XYZ file of C-alpha atoms in Angstrom:
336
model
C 0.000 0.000 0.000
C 1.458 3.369 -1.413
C 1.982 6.136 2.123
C 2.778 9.383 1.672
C 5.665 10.891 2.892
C 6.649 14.766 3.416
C 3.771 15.928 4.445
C 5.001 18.092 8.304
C 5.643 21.063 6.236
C 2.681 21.474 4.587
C 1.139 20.740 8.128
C 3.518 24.061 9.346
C 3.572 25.994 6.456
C 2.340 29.724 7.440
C -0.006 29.910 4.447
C -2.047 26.180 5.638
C -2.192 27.508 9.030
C -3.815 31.063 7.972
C -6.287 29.330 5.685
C -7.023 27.292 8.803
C -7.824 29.878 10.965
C -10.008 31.263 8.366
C -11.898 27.853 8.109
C -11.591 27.618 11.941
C -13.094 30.935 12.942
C -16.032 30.579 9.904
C -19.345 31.327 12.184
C -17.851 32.603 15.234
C -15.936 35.589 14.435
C -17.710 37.581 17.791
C -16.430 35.152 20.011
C -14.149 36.578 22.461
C -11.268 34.006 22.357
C -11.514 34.032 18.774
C -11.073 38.030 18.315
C -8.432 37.625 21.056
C -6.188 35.475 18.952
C -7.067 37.108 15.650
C -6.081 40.631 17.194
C -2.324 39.331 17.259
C -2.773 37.089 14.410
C 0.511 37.034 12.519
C 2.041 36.723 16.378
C -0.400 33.591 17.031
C 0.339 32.067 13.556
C 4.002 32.350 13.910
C 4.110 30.885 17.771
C 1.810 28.041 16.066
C 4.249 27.350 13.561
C 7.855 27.259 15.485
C 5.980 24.944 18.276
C 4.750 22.917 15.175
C 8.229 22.983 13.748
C 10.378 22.080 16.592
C 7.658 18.855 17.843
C 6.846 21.483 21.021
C 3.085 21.683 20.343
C 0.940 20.258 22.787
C -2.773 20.387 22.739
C -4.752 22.807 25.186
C -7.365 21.937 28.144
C -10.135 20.371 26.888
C -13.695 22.123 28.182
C -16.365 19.283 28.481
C -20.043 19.728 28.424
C -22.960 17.442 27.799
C -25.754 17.882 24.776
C -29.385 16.125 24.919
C -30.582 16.704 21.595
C -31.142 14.750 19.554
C -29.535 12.469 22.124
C -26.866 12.582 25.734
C -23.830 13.439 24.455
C -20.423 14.000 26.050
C -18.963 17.167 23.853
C -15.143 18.165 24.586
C -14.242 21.443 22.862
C -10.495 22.636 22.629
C -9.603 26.422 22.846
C -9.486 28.028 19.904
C -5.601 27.868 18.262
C -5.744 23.887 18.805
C -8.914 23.977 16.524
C -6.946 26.189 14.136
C -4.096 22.949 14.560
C -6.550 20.421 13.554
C -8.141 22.474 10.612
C -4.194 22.132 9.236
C -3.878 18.832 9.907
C -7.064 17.491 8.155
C -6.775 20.210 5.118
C -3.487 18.440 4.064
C -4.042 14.221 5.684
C -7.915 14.296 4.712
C -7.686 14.001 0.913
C -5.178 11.348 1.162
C -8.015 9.250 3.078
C -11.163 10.211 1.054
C -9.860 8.817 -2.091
C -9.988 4.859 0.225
C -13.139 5.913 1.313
C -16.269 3.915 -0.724
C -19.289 5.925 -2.272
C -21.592 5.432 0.184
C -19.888 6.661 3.630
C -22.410 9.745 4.099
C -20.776 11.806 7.453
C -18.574 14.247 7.854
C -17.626 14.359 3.877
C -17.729 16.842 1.161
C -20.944 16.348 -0.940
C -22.564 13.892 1.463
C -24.282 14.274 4.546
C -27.843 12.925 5.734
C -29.665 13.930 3.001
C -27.793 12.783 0.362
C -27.699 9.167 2.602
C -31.573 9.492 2.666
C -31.685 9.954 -0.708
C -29.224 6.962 -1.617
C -31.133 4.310 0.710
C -34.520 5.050 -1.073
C -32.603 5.174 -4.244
C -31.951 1.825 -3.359
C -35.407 0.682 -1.693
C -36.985 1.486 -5.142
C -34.272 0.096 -7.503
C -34.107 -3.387 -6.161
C -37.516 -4.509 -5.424
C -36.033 -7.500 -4.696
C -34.331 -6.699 -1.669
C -37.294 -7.671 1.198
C -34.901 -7.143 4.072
C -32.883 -5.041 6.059
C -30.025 -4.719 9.260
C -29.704 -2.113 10.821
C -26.725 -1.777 13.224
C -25.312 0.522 15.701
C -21.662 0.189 16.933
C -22.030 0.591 20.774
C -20.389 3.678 22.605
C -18.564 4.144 18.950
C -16.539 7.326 19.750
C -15.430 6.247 23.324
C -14.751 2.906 22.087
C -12.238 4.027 19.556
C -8.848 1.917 20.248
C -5.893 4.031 20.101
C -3.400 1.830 19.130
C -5.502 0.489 16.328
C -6.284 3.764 14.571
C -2.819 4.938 14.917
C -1.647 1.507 12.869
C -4.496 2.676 10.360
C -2.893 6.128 10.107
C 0.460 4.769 9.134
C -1.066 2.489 6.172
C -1.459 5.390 4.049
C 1.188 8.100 5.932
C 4.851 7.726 6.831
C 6.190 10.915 7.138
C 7.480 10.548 10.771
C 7.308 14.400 12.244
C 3.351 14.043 11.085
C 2.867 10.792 12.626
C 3.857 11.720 15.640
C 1.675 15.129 16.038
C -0.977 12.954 15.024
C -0.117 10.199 17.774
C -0.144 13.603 20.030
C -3.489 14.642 18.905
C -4.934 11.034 19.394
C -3.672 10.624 23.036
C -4.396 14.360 23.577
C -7.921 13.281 25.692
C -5.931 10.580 27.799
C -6.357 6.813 28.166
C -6.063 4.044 25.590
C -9.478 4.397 24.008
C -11.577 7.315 23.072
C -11.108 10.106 20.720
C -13.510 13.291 21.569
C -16.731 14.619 20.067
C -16.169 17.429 18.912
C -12.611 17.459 17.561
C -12.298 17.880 13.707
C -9.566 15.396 13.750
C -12.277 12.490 15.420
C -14.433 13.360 12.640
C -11.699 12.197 9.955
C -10.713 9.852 12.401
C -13.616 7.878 12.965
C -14.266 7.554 9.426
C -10.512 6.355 8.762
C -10.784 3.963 11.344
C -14.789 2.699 10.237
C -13.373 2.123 6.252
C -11.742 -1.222 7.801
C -15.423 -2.292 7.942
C -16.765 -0.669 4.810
C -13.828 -2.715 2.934
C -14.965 -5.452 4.517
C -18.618 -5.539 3.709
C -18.238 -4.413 0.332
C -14.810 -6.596 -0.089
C -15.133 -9.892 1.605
C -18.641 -10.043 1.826
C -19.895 -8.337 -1.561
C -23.111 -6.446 0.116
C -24.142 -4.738 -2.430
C -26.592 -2.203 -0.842
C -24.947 -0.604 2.417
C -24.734 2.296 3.808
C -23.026 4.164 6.263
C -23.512 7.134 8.468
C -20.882 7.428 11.018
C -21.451 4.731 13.273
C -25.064 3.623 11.875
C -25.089 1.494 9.045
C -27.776 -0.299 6.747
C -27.686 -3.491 4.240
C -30.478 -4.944 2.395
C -30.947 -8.297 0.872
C -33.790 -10.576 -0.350
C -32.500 -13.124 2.497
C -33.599 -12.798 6.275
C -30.945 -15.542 6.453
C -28.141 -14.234 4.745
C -28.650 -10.813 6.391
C -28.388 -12.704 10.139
C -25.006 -14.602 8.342
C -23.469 -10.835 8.076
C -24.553 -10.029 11.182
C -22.664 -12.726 12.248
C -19.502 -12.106 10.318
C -19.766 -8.320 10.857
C -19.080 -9.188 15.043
C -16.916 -10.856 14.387
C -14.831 -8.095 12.706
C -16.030 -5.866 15.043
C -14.505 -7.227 17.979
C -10.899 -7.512 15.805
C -10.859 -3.749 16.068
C -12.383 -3.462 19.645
C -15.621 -2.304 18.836
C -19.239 -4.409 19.494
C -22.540 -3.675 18.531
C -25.345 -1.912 20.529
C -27.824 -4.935 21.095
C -30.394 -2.855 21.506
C -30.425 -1.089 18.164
C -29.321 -3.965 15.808
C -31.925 -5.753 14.112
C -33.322 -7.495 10.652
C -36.693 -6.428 9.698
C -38.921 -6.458 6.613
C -38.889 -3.194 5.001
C -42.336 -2.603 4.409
C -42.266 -1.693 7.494
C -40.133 1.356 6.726
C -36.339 1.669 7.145
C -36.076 4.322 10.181
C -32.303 5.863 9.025
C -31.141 9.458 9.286
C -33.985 10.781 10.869
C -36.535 9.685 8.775
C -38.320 6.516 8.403
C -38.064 5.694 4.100
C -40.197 4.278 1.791
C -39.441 3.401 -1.452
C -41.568 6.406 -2.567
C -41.436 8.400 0.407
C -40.198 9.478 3.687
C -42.189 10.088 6.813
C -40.686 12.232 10.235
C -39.502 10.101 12.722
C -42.219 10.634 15.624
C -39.538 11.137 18.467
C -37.848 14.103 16.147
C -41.769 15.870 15.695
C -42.146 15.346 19.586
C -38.589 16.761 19.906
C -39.473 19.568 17.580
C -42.403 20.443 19.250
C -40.715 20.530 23.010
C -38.340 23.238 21.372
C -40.398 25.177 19.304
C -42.990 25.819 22.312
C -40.199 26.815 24.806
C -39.315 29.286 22.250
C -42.434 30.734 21.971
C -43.159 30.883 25.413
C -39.829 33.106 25.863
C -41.123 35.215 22.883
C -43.985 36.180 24.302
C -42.459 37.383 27.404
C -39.980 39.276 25.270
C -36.962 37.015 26.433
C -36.135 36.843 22.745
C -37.137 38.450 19.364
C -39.637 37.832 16.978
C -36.385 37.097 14.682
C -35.027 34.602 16.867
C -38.237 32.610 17.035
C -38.309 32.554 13.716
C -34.477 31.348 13.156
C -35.640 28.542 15.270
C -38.725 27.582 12.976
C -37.262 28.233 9.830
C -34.434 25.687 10.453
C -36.868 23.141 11.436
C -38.934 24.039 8.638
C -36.042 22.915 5.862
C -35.522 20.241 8.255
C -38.969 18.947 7.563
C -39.327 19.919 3.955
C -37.298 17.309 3.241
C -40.033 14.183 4.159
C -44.029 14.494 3.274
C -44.887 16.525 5.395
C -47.470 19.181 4.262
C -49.935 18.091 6.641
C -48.171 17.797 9.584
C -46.596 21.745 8.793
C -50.212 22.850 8.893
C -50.974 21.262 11.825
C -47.829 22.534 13.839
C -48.870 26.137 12.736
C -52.202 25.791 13.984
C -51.356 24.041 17.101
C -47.999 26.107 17.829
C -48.070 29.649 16.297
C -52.043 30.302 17.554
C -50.748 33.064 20.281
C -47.993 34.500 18.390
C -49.661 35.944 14.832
């Protein structure tokens, strides 16, 4: 397998590391810590770049907060000149990885994303008519299961510039343990997806599904067998547990799909796509609570809106005409 080799000092160069902190700062240029470090920018850049250079760098404090929607998370952000370090490193290892990646890995990539995966799945629900079945799995505890030793042998099949190598091997142990790399790090984005491609090869390689796809750590196949489908299941723990990862009992399964495949936040038909009922309950929590502080002038008229409108795309994206009148009756009844 062909690795690529001088790669640091594109890592260090001045000009990668501005265009980082351009892509880094992108949405938050009133924070505080970011107009801090842009104020002595060329200062910040350079001090980046010599601890870079000379292997001094070492990763800030991570801050750690939890999200609920649409699930409990465990988020750890970095301050704001490590983010600008891991926009460098992915803007110069990331192409090297997408071009092993298969077609249909649908996070965290350029020109993919849920709805394109929506799209794909129902592309393939009407295509093959055939296909009467389908598993769903879900890798359990994905992100704090990641195996540090494991992904940093994955990293070296395709790198071997040394210098590199071991800033990434920094920025991998840079949370602490053996296992775990953070949500919420640009690098565990690329990361996760390096170290999940092991499995896509090996569905679409040794076990030549031909309708699977992947979304981070959720991941559909379809066949006209029940049986076969339980046979991959079978063979898929198996690889699993070779690179210390299991599945989450609870949310694998084979089903018929008439019954609808529930993936990326909508449950698919072959013809169309419903709203899951847990995201419209969701929805509805939110979008009350925001009302509620608009009418006691907590926030704007804008701001409610903001809130809506994004929920609004959200939902233009299943049939869901009806259920957008119904909201506005039920919801927007004290506010117009």
């Amino acid at each position: 397998m062909k690795t690529q080799k001088n790669l640091f000092e594109r890592v260090c160069s001045f000009e990668n590391l501005y265009e980082s902190y351009l892509k880094a700062r992108r949405g938050k240029n009133d924070s505080g810590e970011v107009l801090k470090f842009t104020y002595c920018l060329e200062n910040n850049l350079i001090t980046l770049q010599t601890e870079l250079q000379s292997q001094t760098y070492r990763t800030g404090k991570y801050r750690h907060f939890t999200v609920f929607e649409p699930k409990k998370r465990e988020i750890s952000a970095l301050p704001f000149r490590d983010r600008v370090v891991h926009h460098a490193v992915c803007g110069i290892i990331e192409p090297i990885f997408e071009e092993t990646f298969i077609f249909d890995s649908y996070a965290c990539r350029k020109g993919k994303g849920t709805h394109a995966g929506a799209n794909r799945m129902q592309s393939f629900l009407r295509k093959n008519a055939k296909d009467s079945f389908a598993l769903k799995c879900d890798i359990k505890h994905y992100f704090p299961s990641v195996d540090h030793k494991t992904l940093k042998k994955m990293l070296r099949d395709k790198i071997a510039d040394k210098k590199l190598l071991a800033l990434l091997d920094h920025l991998v142990d840079s949370s602490g343990g053996e296992k775990g790399i953070p949500i919420g790090n640009l690098t565990s984005q690329l990361f996760a997806n390096v170290y999940l491609n092991k499995l896509d090869r090996f569905v679409k390689q040794k076990l030549k599904a031909k309708h699977y796809i992947r979304y981070m750590d959720d991941f559909i196949m379809l066949s006209n067998s029940k049986k076969q489908l339980q046979c991959w299941k079978g063979q898929i723990m198996q690889f699993l547990h070779s690179i210390k990862l299991e599945f989450s009992k609870k949310k694998t399964n084979v089903f018929p799909i008439s019954t609808g495949v529930d993936f990326l936040g909508y449950m698919l038909f072959a013809f169309h796509r419903l709203i899951r009922k847990s995201t419209v309950k969701r929805f509805l929590q939110g979008i009350k609570a925001k009302i509620r502080h608009y009418i006691s002038k907590e926030i704007s008229f804008e701001k409610l809106m903001e809130s809506f409108t994004s929920w609004e795309a959200y939902l233009g994206h299943g049939n869901s005409h009806a259920l957008k009148k119904s909201i506005y009756r039920s919801c927007f009844k004290n506010v117009f």
